[in-house]
């Protein structure tokens, strides 16, 4: 996966960091037995997904592969297995 830059984009990093903060907030409030705080943390987790998708739509995600690149990758995979 390191060769394909899987997830190494500003959109992915931002979405995951926001979601992680939401999980931490939800965990703290779950232990504190505070349902409102827990659901606020879950809301932050969902916000992380929305922000990640919005950043991807703004062009900060992975670029789409062309048909030529996909075909070349398939040929290279077949050559390695032969």
Short mmCIF file of C-alpha atoms in Angstrom, two decimals, residues 16-64:
data_model
loop_
_atom_site.label_atom_id
_atom_site.label_comp_id
_atom_site.label_asym_id
_atom_site.label_seq_id
_atom_site.Cartn_x
_atom_site.Cartn_y
_atom_site.Cartn_z
CA UNK A 16 -9.55 10.64 10.38
CA UNK A 17 -8.18 13.14 12.90
CA UNK A 18 -11.61 14.72 13.41
CA UNK A 19 -13.21 11.27 13.76
CA UNK A 20 -10.52 10.22 16.26
CA UNK A 21 -11.21 13.29 18.38
CA UNK A 22 -14.92 12.42 18.26
CA UNK A 23 -14.23 8.86 19.42
CA UNK A 24 -12.16 10.21 22.31
CA UNK A 25 -14.90 12.65 23.32
CA UNK A 26 -17.56 9.94 23.09
CA UNK A 27 -15.41 7.56 25.14
CA UNK A 28 -14.85 10.08 27.92
CA UNK A 29 -18.53 10.90 28.19
CA UNK A 30 -19.50 7.23 28.03
CA UNK A 31 -17.32 6.53 31.07
CA UNK A 32 -18.74 9.64 32.75
CA UNK A 33 -22.28 8.32 32.09
CA UNK A 34 -23.29 11.47 30.23
CA UNK A 35 -25.49 10.52 27.25
CA UNK A 36 -25.62 14.05 25.80
CA UNK A 37 -21.83 14.31 25.67
CA UNK A 38 -21.57 10.82 24.21
CA UNK A 39 -23.93 11.70 21.36
CA UNK A 40 -22.07 14.97 20.81
CA UNK A 41 -18.90 12.91 20.35
CA UNK A 42 -20.68 10.65 17.86
CA UNK A 43 -21.76 13.81 16.04
CA UNK A 44 -18.10 14.86 15.81
CA UNK A 45 -17.26 11.43 14.34
CA UNK A 46 -19.89 11.93 11.65
CA UNK A 47 -18.60 15.46 11.07
CA UNK A 48 -15.18 13.95 10.34
CA UNK A 49 -16.68 11.88 7.55
CA UNK A 50 -18.51 14.86 6.09
CA UNK A 51 -15.39 17.05 6.21
CA UNK A 52 -13.31 14.30 4.56
CA UNK A 53 -15.83 13.92 1.74
CA UNK A 54 -16.10 17.68 1.28
CA UNK A 55 -12.32 18.00 1.03
CA UNK A 56 -12.21 15.12 -1.44
CA UNK A 57 -14.85 16.87 -3.55
CA UNK A 58 -12.74 20.04 -3.38
CA UNK A 59 -9.84 18.16 -4.99
CA UNK A 60 -7.77 17.32 -1.90
CA UNK A 61 -8.34 13.55 -2.14
CA UNK A 62 -6.84 10.86 -4.34
CA UNK A 63 -6.94 11.67 -8.06
CA UNK A 64 -8.96 9.31 -10.24
#
